[in-house]
Amino acid sequence: MKTRILRINPQKPERKKIEEAAGILRKGGLVAFPTETVYGLGANAFDRKAVRKIFSAKGRPGDNPIIAHICSIGQLHVLAEKVPEKALLLAKRFWPGPLTLVLQKKKGVPEEITAGLSSVAVRMPENRIALELIKKAGVPVAAPSANLSGRPSPTKASHVIEDLIEKIDAVIDGGSVSIGIESTVLDMTAGVARILRPGKITQRQIESITGMLDSAKPHPTEKPKSPGMKYRHYSPKARILLVKGYKEIEGIMKRYPGKNIRILRYGSQTEMARRLFDDFRDADRKGYGIIIVREVKDSGLGSAIMDRLRKAAMEKSRGK
Ligand code: TXA
Ligand code: MG
């Protein structure tokens, strides 16, 4: 399949090109597009066949559900049943933005996007290209991150092309994303809300609206609430070693003589989030065997960064 590449200005999306991309979605095709977090691989959420194509293009396990992207709060009711008052308050406060709400799904929502669960994940992205694309398509757009399953999420169109060229109908090149790690996923189907995946919207920001969250980590025997959590993720081919301080590096160099080692350094957590996945991919292209990253404080945006680092550093034998 030939993949069409559409370069679109994120400040002022060209109408013609948005219409072309929306036309592909309406006809059941796959279009990768930028959001503020990472690039997504979109399909019409109500077109079962199109959604199935997402799974095969990415090599995604069939039990991992997909986020439906919308362009207005009103559209929430197309997907979700009985939206709790607190969910509406969160949507009003943080949408468009990097917060995904898991809600009880409406009947007609295809099981292809919910992977058979009774809930659906919904988010309104803060990116003009994404919002206009969803609006023109006229339907919610199902979109996981636009990478091959297990690879680092794409933060530039070139990453999408690296993984999915000739497997999808089109890629919108809207430049680099602004945040660089995926949205916060918040489960609102139980009495007390719970963060399933930390992201840019922090626990504290959410609690300022909802009151205390359920901060229990899922019990090891519990069926994962967010099936995506059990897979090894965000991983470059190189082995990732997390260090507490740069003093540990000398020891590592001695332990792996002759290994090609890349050390990643950042000036701030915001910069780290924005560049991390690009740096992983870059290290792979250059053939590094080991990537060393210094841990950050596990709170706020740091919790999201540490979550991705731990998953990327998981042994290859565990999960896939
Ligand atoms: O920032 C983002 O969230 C990006 C952009 C494209 O919006 N999307 C993204 O999608 O990261 P994906 O598929 O790579 O990650 C979605 C996560 C997975 O961990 C999945 O298991 C979880 O959300 N999820 C989706 N639907 C769910 C549901 N009904 N219940 C629980 N977890 C769900
Ligand atoms: Mg993903």
Tab-separated table of C-alpha atoms and ligand atoms in Angstrom:
chain	number	residue	atom	x	y	z
A	1	MET	CA	0.000	0.000	0.000
A	2	LYS	CA	1.282	3.463	-0.827
A	3	THR	CA	1.255	5.790	2.182
A	4	ARG	CA	0.263	9.360	1.388
A	5	ILE	CA	2.231	11.984	3.327
A	6	LEU	CA	0.369	15.222	3.980
A	7	ARG	CA	2.360	18.116	5.432
A	8	ILE	CA	-0.046	20.326	7.389
A	9	ASN	CA	0.591	23.574	9.267
A	10	PRO	CA	-0.351	22.958	12.929
A	11	GLN	CA	-1.038	26.664	13.541
A	12	LYS	CA	-3.292	27.042	10.522
A	13	PRO	CA	-4.297	23.637	9.110
A	14	GLU	CA	-4.921	23.785	5.346
A	15	ARG	CA	-8.594	22.952	4.799
A	16	LYS	CA	-8.066	20.957	1.610
A	17	LYS	CA	-5.570	18.605	3.209
A	18	ILE	CA	-7.714	18.100	6.321
A	19	GLU	CA	-10.610	17.238	4.014
A	20	GLU	CA	-8.493	14.724	2.152
A	21	ALA	CA	-7.410	13.018	5.395
A	22	ALA	CA	-10.969	13.048	6.773
A	23	GLY	CA	-12.177	11.495	3.502
A	24	ILE	CA	-9.735	8.606	3.990
A	25	LEU	CA	-11.087	8.030	7.532
A	26	ARG	CA	-14.694	8.099	6.302
A	27	LYS	CA	-13.863	5.505	3.642
A	28	GLY	CA	-12.446	3.130	6.273
A	29	GLY	CA	-8.748	3.980	5.882
A	30	LEU	CA	-6.027	4.600	8.495
A	31	VAL	CA	-4.535	8.071	9.009
A	32	ALA	CA	-1.729	8.896	11.464
A	33	PHE	CA	-2.025	12.403	12.911
A	34	PRO	CA	-0.311	14.574	15.532
A	35	THR	CA	-1.797	15.240	18.968
A	36	GLU	CA	-0.187	17.259	21.764
A	37	THR	CA	1.030	14.047	23.469
A	38	VAL	CA	2.213	11.659	20.720
A	39	TYR	CA	1.130	10.816	17.159
A	40	GLY	CA	-2.015	8.668	16.939
A	41	LEU	CA	-3.045	6.078	14.332
A	42	GLY	CA	-6.656	6.933	13.546
A	43	ALA	CA	-9.669	5.082	12.176
A	44	ASN	CA	-13.426	5.745	12.286
A	45	ALA	CA	-14.313	4.415	15.764
A	46	PHE	CA	-17.636	3.052	14.500
A	47	ASP	CA	-16.144	1.190	11.532
A	48	ARG	CA	-15.239	-2.248	12.913
A	49	LYS	CA	-13.266	-3.276	9.863
A	50	ALA	CA	-11.192	-0.094	9.935
A	51	VAL	CA	-10.457	-0.517	13.661
A	52	ARG	CA	-9.334	-4.101	13.052
A	53	LYS	CA	-6.829	-2.733	10.534
A	54	ILE	CA	-5.227	-0.682	13.325
A	55	PHE	CA	-4.457	-3.874	15.247
A	56	SER	CA	-2.862	-5.565	12.250
A	57	ALA	CA	-0.826	-2.513	11.146
A	58	LYS	CA	0.639	-2.103	14.662
A	59	GLY	CA	0.873	-5.780	15.547
A	60	ARG	CA	-1.199	-4.859	18.616
A	61	PRO	CA	-2.530	-7.606	20.922
A	62	GLY	CA	-6.297	-7.913	20.430
A	63	ASP	CA	-7.056	-7.565	24.161
A	64	ASN	CA	-5.701	-4.006	24.347
A	65	PRO	CA	-8.505	-1.432	23.914
A	66	ILE	CA	-8.149	1.850	22.033
A	67	ILE	CA	-8.902	5.463	23.021
A	68	ALA	CA	-11.705	7.202	21.077
A	69	HIS	CA	-10.844	10.831	20.255
A	70	ILE	CA	-13.556	13.477	20.096
A	71	CYS	CA	-13.685	17.176	19.189
A	72	SER	CA	-16.403	18.447	21.568
A	73	ILE	CA	-17.683	17.557	25.027
A	74	GLY	CA	-21.111	16.929	23.492
A	75	GLN	CA	-19.651	14.044	21.470
A	76	LEU	CA	-18.880	12.268	24.759
A	77	HIS	CA	-22.484	11.124	24.912
A	78	VAL	CA	-22.143	9.263	21.586
A	79	LEU	CA	-19.718	6.906	23.341
A	80	ALA	CA	-20.386	6.934	27.084
A	81	GLU	CA	-23.392	6.002	29.174
A	82	LYS	CA	-24.190	7.746	32.461
A	83	VAL	CA	-21.289	10.202	32.504
A	84	PRO	CA	-20.590	10.964	36.213
A	85	GLU	CA	-20.737	14.611	37.286
A	86	LYS	CA	-17.043	14.516	38.228
A	87	ALA	CA	-16.088	13.263	34.776
A	88	LEU	CA	-17.885	16.231	33.239
A	89	LEU	CA	-16.095	18.611	35.585
A	90	LEU	CA	-12.744	17.077	34.595
A	91	ALA	CA	-13.615	17.290	30.906
A	92	LYS	CA	-14.560	20.953	31.273
A	93	ARG	CA	-11.362	21.703	33.151
A	94	PHE	CA	-8.804	19.700	31.165
A	95	TRP	CA	-10.197	19.239	27.617
A	96	PRO	CA	-8.925	19.697	25.083
A	97	GLY	CA	-5.857	18.196	26.730
A	98	PRO	CA	-3.827	15.149	27.788
A	99	LEU	CA	-6.440	13.433	29.975
A	100	THR	CA	-8.277	10.239	28.959
A	101	LEU	CA	-11.436	9.278	30.835
A	102	VAL	CA	-12.507	5.641	31.069
A	103	LEU	CA	-16.308	5.543	31.312
A	104	GLN	CA	-19.119	3.053	31.004
A	105	LYS	CA	-19.615	2.501	27.284
A	106	LYS	CA	-22.779	3.060	25.298
A	107	LYS	CA	-24.374	0.056	23.663
A	108	GLY	CA	-23.458	0.650	20.024
A	109	VAL	CA	-19.737	1.186	20.693
A	110	PRO	CA	-17.946	-1.581	18.771
A	111	GLU	CA	-16.132	-4.164	20.867
A	112	GLU	CA	-13.200	-3.748	18.490
A	113	ILE	CA	-12.215	-0.527	20.286
A	114	THR	CA	-13.114	-1.637	23.820
A	115	ALA	CA	-11.565	-5.093	23.406
A	116	GLY	CA	-14.718	-6.577	24.884
A	117	LEU	CA	-14.678	-4.441	28.088
A	118	SER	CA	-17.833	-2.694	29.279
A	119	SER	CA	-15.934	0.609	29.382
A	120	VAL	CA	-14.651	3.007	26.743
A	121	ALA	CA	-11.689	5.418	26.943
A	122	VAL	CA	-12.331	8.933	25.597
A	123	ARG	CA	-10.157	11.992	25.089
A	124	MET	CA	-10.289	15.378	23.352
A	125	PRO	CA	-6.767	16.208	22.111
A	126	GLU	CA	-5.323	19.722	22.180
A	127	ASN	CA	-3.965	20.017	18.668
A	128	ARG	CA	-5.644	21.957	15.872
A	129	ILE	CA	-4.888	19.364	13.210
A	130	ALA	CA	-6.344	16.586	15.369
A	131	LEU	CA	-9.454	18.584	16.314
A	132	GLU	CA	-10.204	19.667	12.735
A	133	LEU	CA	-9.612	16.160	11.421
A	134	ILE	CA	-12.090	14.672	13.924
A	135	LYS	CA	-14.597	17.428	13.166
A	136	LYS	CA	-14.374	16.922	9.401
A	137	ALA	CA	-14.533	13.140	9.739
A	138	GLY	CA	-17.809	13.630	11.644
A	139	VAL	CA	-17.202	10.596	13.881
A	140	PRO	CA	-15.090	9.790	16.954
A	141	VAL	CA	-11.625	8.690	15.864
A	142	ALA	CA	-10.162	5.578	17.479
A	143	ALA	CA	-6.410	6.052	17.828
A	144	PRO	CA	-3.643	4.295	19.720
A	145	SER	CA	-0.118	5.682	19.511
A	146	ALA	CA	1.104	5.354	15.904
A	147	ASN	CA	4.066	3.032	16.567
A	148	LEU	CA	4.614	-0.667	16.045
A	149	SER	CA	3.451	-2.407	19.218
A	150	GLY	CA	6.200	-2.341	21.871
A	151	ARG	CA	8.247	0.423	20.196
A	152	PRO	CA	8.577	3.938	21.652
A	153	SER	CA	5.582	6.165	20.867
A	154	PRO	CA	6.109	8.523	17.911
A	155	THR	CA	6.688	12.186	18.631
A	156	LYS	CA	7.412	13.186	15.014
A	157	ALA	CA	5.997	12.117	11.638
A	158	SER	CA	9.347	10.522	10.742
A	159	HIS	CA	8.901	8.057	13.654
A	160	VAL	CA	5.512	7.012	12.266
A	161	ILE	CA	7.034	6.587	8.821
A	162	GLU	CA	9.860	4.489	10.308
A	163	ASP	CA	7.337	2.038	11.809
A	164	LEU	CA	4.288	2.109	9.543
A	165	ILE	CA	5.199	3.180	6.004
A	166	GLU	CA	3.232	1.175	3.410
A	167	LYS	CA	1.033	-0.277	6.166
A	168	ILE	CA	-1.338	2.691	6.481
A	169	ASP	CA	-3.130	5.036	4.064
A	170	ALA	CA	-1.747	8.392	5.190
A	171	VAL	CA	0.485	10.227	7.649
A	172	ILE	CA	-0.130	13.856	8.514
A	173	ASP	CA	3.170	15.584	9.203
A	174	GLY	CA	2.334	18.343	11.659
A	175	GLY	CA	5.800	18.705	13.166
A	176	SER	CA	7.008	17.673	16.623
A	177	VAL	CA	4.484	17.139	19.424
A	178	SER	CA	4.616	19.459	22.432
A	179	ILE	CA	4.383	17.040	25.408
A	180	GLY	CA	6.032	13.848	24.189
A	181	ILE	CA	4.461	11.225	26.470
A	182	GLU	CA	0.965	9.782	26.344
A	183	SER	CA	-2.104	11.115	28.157
A	184	THR	CA	-3.058	10.383	31.770
A	185	VAL	CA	-5.633	7.551	31.749
A	186	LEU	CA	-8.213	7.860	34.544
A	187	ASP	CA	-10.699	5.096	35.338
A	188	MET	CA	-14.036	6.611	36.357
A	189	THR	CA	-16.141	3.461	36.230
A	190	ALA	CA	-15.846	2.683	39.956
A	191	GLY	CA	-17.003	4.870	42.859
A	192	VAL	CA	-13.553	6.385	43.380
A	193	ALA	CA	-11.501	7.347	40.334
A	194	ARG	CA	-8.106	5.720	39.758
A	195	ILE	CA	-5.145	6.608	37.551
A	196	LEU	CA	-4.361	3.677	35.251
A	197	ARG	CA	-1.528	5.430	33.417
A	198	PRO	CA	0.192	8.587	34.730
A	199	GLY	CA	0.680	11.467	32.300
A	200	LYS	CA	1.040	15.212	32.016
A	201	ILE	CA	-2.174	15.886	33.970
A	202	THR	CA	-1.047	14.987	37.472
A	203	GLN	CA	-2.784	13.239	40.348
A	204	ARG	CA	-2.793	16.524	42.236
A	205	GLN	CA	-4.478	18.394	39.373
A	206	ILE	CA	-7.160	15.714	39.139
A	207	GLU	CA	-7.712	15.597	42.907
A	208	SER	CA	-8.252	19.366	42.950
A	209	ILE	CA	-11.481	18.613	41.050
A	210	THR	CA	-12.518	15.132	42.226
A	211	GLY	CA	-11.169	14.888	45.745
A	212	MET	CA	-8.924	11.966	46.758
A	213	LEU	CA	-8.216	9.329	44.138
A	214	ASP	CA	-7.845	5.618	44.742
A	215	SER	CA	-4.058	5.440	44.733
A	216	ALA	CA	-3.817	1.684	45.252
A	217	LYS	CA	-1.516	0.089	42.726
A	218	PRO	CA	-3.298	-2.788	40.980
A	219	HIS	CA	-2.899	-6.031	42.950
A	220	PRO	CA	-0.647	-8.544	41.129
A	221	THR	CA	-3.463	-11.073	40.815
A	222	GLU	CA	-6.002	-8.502	39.683
A	223	LYS	CA	-7.047	-8.641	36.037
A	224	PRO	CA	-5.398	-5.529	34.595
A	225	LYS	CA	-7.895	-2.675	34.435
A	226	SER	CA	-5.967	-1.209	31.587
A	227	PRO	CA	-4.801	-4.177	29.549
A	228	GLY	CA	-2.050	-2.109	27.928
A	229	MET	CA	-0.271	-1.929	31.287
A	230	LYS	CA	0.857	-5.531	31.238
A	231	TYR	CA	2.938	-5.302	28.067
A	232	ARG	CA	6.563	-4.322	27.731
A	233	HIS	CA	6.464	-0.916	26.186
A	234	TYR	CA	8.188	2.135	24.849
A	235	SER	CA	11.287	0.096	24.260
A	236	PRO	CA	14.244	0.761	22.061
A	237	LYS	CA	16.363	-2.225	21.013
A	238	ALA	CA	19.159	-1.064	23.313
A	239	ARG	CA	19.131	-2.149	26.953
A	240	ILE	CA	18.026	0.644	29.268
A	241	LEU	CA	19.776	1.106	32.603
A	242	LEU	CA	18.327	3.502	35.156
A	243	VAL	CA	20.759	5.177	37.540
A	244	LYS	CA	20.163	7.267	40.652
A	245	GLY	CA	23.141	9.534	39.993
A	246	TYR	CA	25.779	9.982	37.353
A	247	LYS	CA	28.417	8.582	39.734
A	248	GLU	CA	27.088	5.081	38.988
A	249	ILE	CA	28.044	5.436	35.343
A	250	GLU	CA	31.701	4.649	35.846
A	251	GLY	CA	30.800	1.289	37.352
A	252	ILE	CA	28.526	0.506	34.417
A	253	MET	CA	31.258	1.386	31.910
A	254	LYS	CA	33.546	-1.084	33.711
A	255	ARG	CA	30.879	-3.777	33.786
A	256	TYR	CA	30.280	-3.576	30.038
A	257	PRO	CA	33.678	-3.027	28.445
A	258	GLY	CA	33.564	-2.440	24.713
A	259	LYS	CA	29.792	-1.793	24.755
A	260	ASN	CA	28.525	1.210	22.886
A	261	ILE	CA	26.915	3.284	25.667
A	262	ARG	CA	24.712	6.359	25.255
A	263	ILE	CA	24.034	8.611	28.257
A	264	LEU	CA	20.884	10.740	28.102
A	265	ARG	CA	20.866	14.062	29.984
A	266	TYR	CA	18.126	16.647	30.279
A	267	GLY	CA	17.753	20.138	31.716
A	268	SER	CA	14.184	19.690	32.991
A	269	GLN	CA	11.393	17.126	33.230
A	270	THR	CA	9.419	18.929	30.530
A	271	GLU	CA	12.364	18.678	28.149
A	272	MET	CA	12.906	15.047	29.156
A	273	ALA	CA	9.278	14.135	28.394
A	274	ARG	CA	9.454	15.883	25.029
A	275	ARG	CA	12.719	14.281	23.907
A	276	LEU	CA	12.860	10.846	25.559
A	277	PHE	CA	11.198	8.700	22.870
A	278	ASP	CA	13.042	10.506	20.070
A	279	ASP	CA	16.324	9.858	21.887
A	280	PHE	CA	15.466	6.152	22.281
A	281	ARG	CA	14.857	5.842	18.549
A	282	ASP	CA	17.945	7.853	17.711
A	283	ALA	CA	20.126	5.607	19.901
A	284	ASP	CA	18.744	2.577	18.045
A	285	ARG	CA	19.493	4.037	14.633
A	286	LYS	CA	23.054	4.690	15.770
A	287	GLY	CA	23.398	1.148	17.119
A	288	TYR	CA	23.947	1.827	20.835
A	289	GLY	CA	23.828	-1.306	22.991
A	290	ILE	CA	23.070	0.439	26.281
A	291	ILE	CA	21.197	3.627	27.139
A	292	ILE	CA	21.763	5.164	30.572
A	293	VAL	CA	19.075	7.443	32.000
A	294	ARG	CA	18.996	9.143	35.378
A	295	GLU	CA	15.812	8.562	37.390
A	296	VAL	CA	13.645	11.567	38.242
A	297	LYS	CA	11.518	12.249	41.315
A	298	ASP	CA	8.408	10.072	41.201
A	299	SER	CA	5.774	12.818	41.466
A	300	GLY	CA	3.921	15.128	39.086
A	301	LEU	CA	5.194	14.791	35.518
A	302	GLY	CA	8.058	12.767	37.027
A	303	SER	CA	5.606	9.918	37.792
A	304	ALA	CA	4.717	9.684	34.115
A	305	ILE	CA	8.367	9.748	33.073
A	306	MET	CA	9.315	7.068	35.629
A	307	ASP	CA	6.395	4.879	34.499
A	308	ARG	CA	7.661	4.957	30.899
A	309	LEU	CA	11.291	4.448	31.952
A	310	ARG	CA	10.464	1.413	34.092
A	311	LYS	CA	8.443	-0.182	31.306
A	312	ALA	CA	11.155	0.525	28.744
A	313	ALA	CA	13.748	-1.001	31.062
A	314	MET	CA	11.743	-4.203	31.677
A	315	GLU	CA	13.627	-7.358	30.746
A	316	LYS	CA	12.815	-8.486	27.222
A	317	SER	CA	11.746	-11.886	28.528
A	318	ARG	CA	8.880	-10.403	30.562
A	319	GLY	CA	5.761	-9.480	28.574
A	320	LYS	CA	6.011	-8.274	25.035
B	1	TXA	O1	-1.872	10.402	24.546
B	1	TXA	C1	-2.451	9.372	24.251
B	1	TXA	O2	-3.219	8.788	25.040
B	1	TXA	C2	-2.195	8.800	22.847
B	1	TXA	C3	-2.750	9.788	21.824
B	1	TXA	C4	-2.692	9.252	20.409
B	1	TXA	O3	-4.058	10.149	22.168
B	1	TXA	N1	-2.809	7.497	22.707
B	1	TXA	C5	-2.329	6.387	23.316
B	1	TXA	O4	-3.024	5.224	23.003
B	1	TXA	O5	-1.370	6.397	24.041
B	1	TXA	P1	-2.481	3.764	23.377
B	1	TXA	O6	-3.432	2.835	22.732
B	1	TXA	O7	-1.078	3.667	22.978
B	1	TXA	O8	-2.672	3.690	24.929
B	1	TXA	C6	-3.994	3.664	25.456
B	1	TXA	C7	-4.001	3.093	26.849
B	1	TXA	C8	-3.645	1.627	26.862
B	1	TXA	O9	-2.860	1.370	28.023
B	1	TXA	C9	-5.005	0.940	26.962
B	1	TXA	O10	-4.928	-0.324	27.588
B	1	TXA	C10	-5.781	1.939	27.803
B	1	TXA	O11	-5.327	3.215	27.363
B	1	TXA	N2	-7.234	1.832	27.564
B	1	TXA	C11	-7.923	2.065	26.427
B	1	TXA	N3	-9.233	1.802	26.586
B	1	TXA	C12	-9.393	1.393	27.869
B	1	TXA	C13	-10.511	0.947	28.654
B	1	TXA	N4	-11.743	0.875	28.150
B	1	TXA	N5	-10.275	0.602	29.938
B	1	TXA	C14	-9.036	0.669	30.467
B	1	TXA	N6	-7.950	1.069	29.783
B	1	TXA	C15	-8.119	1.412	28.497
B	2	MG	MG	0.806	3.031	22.788
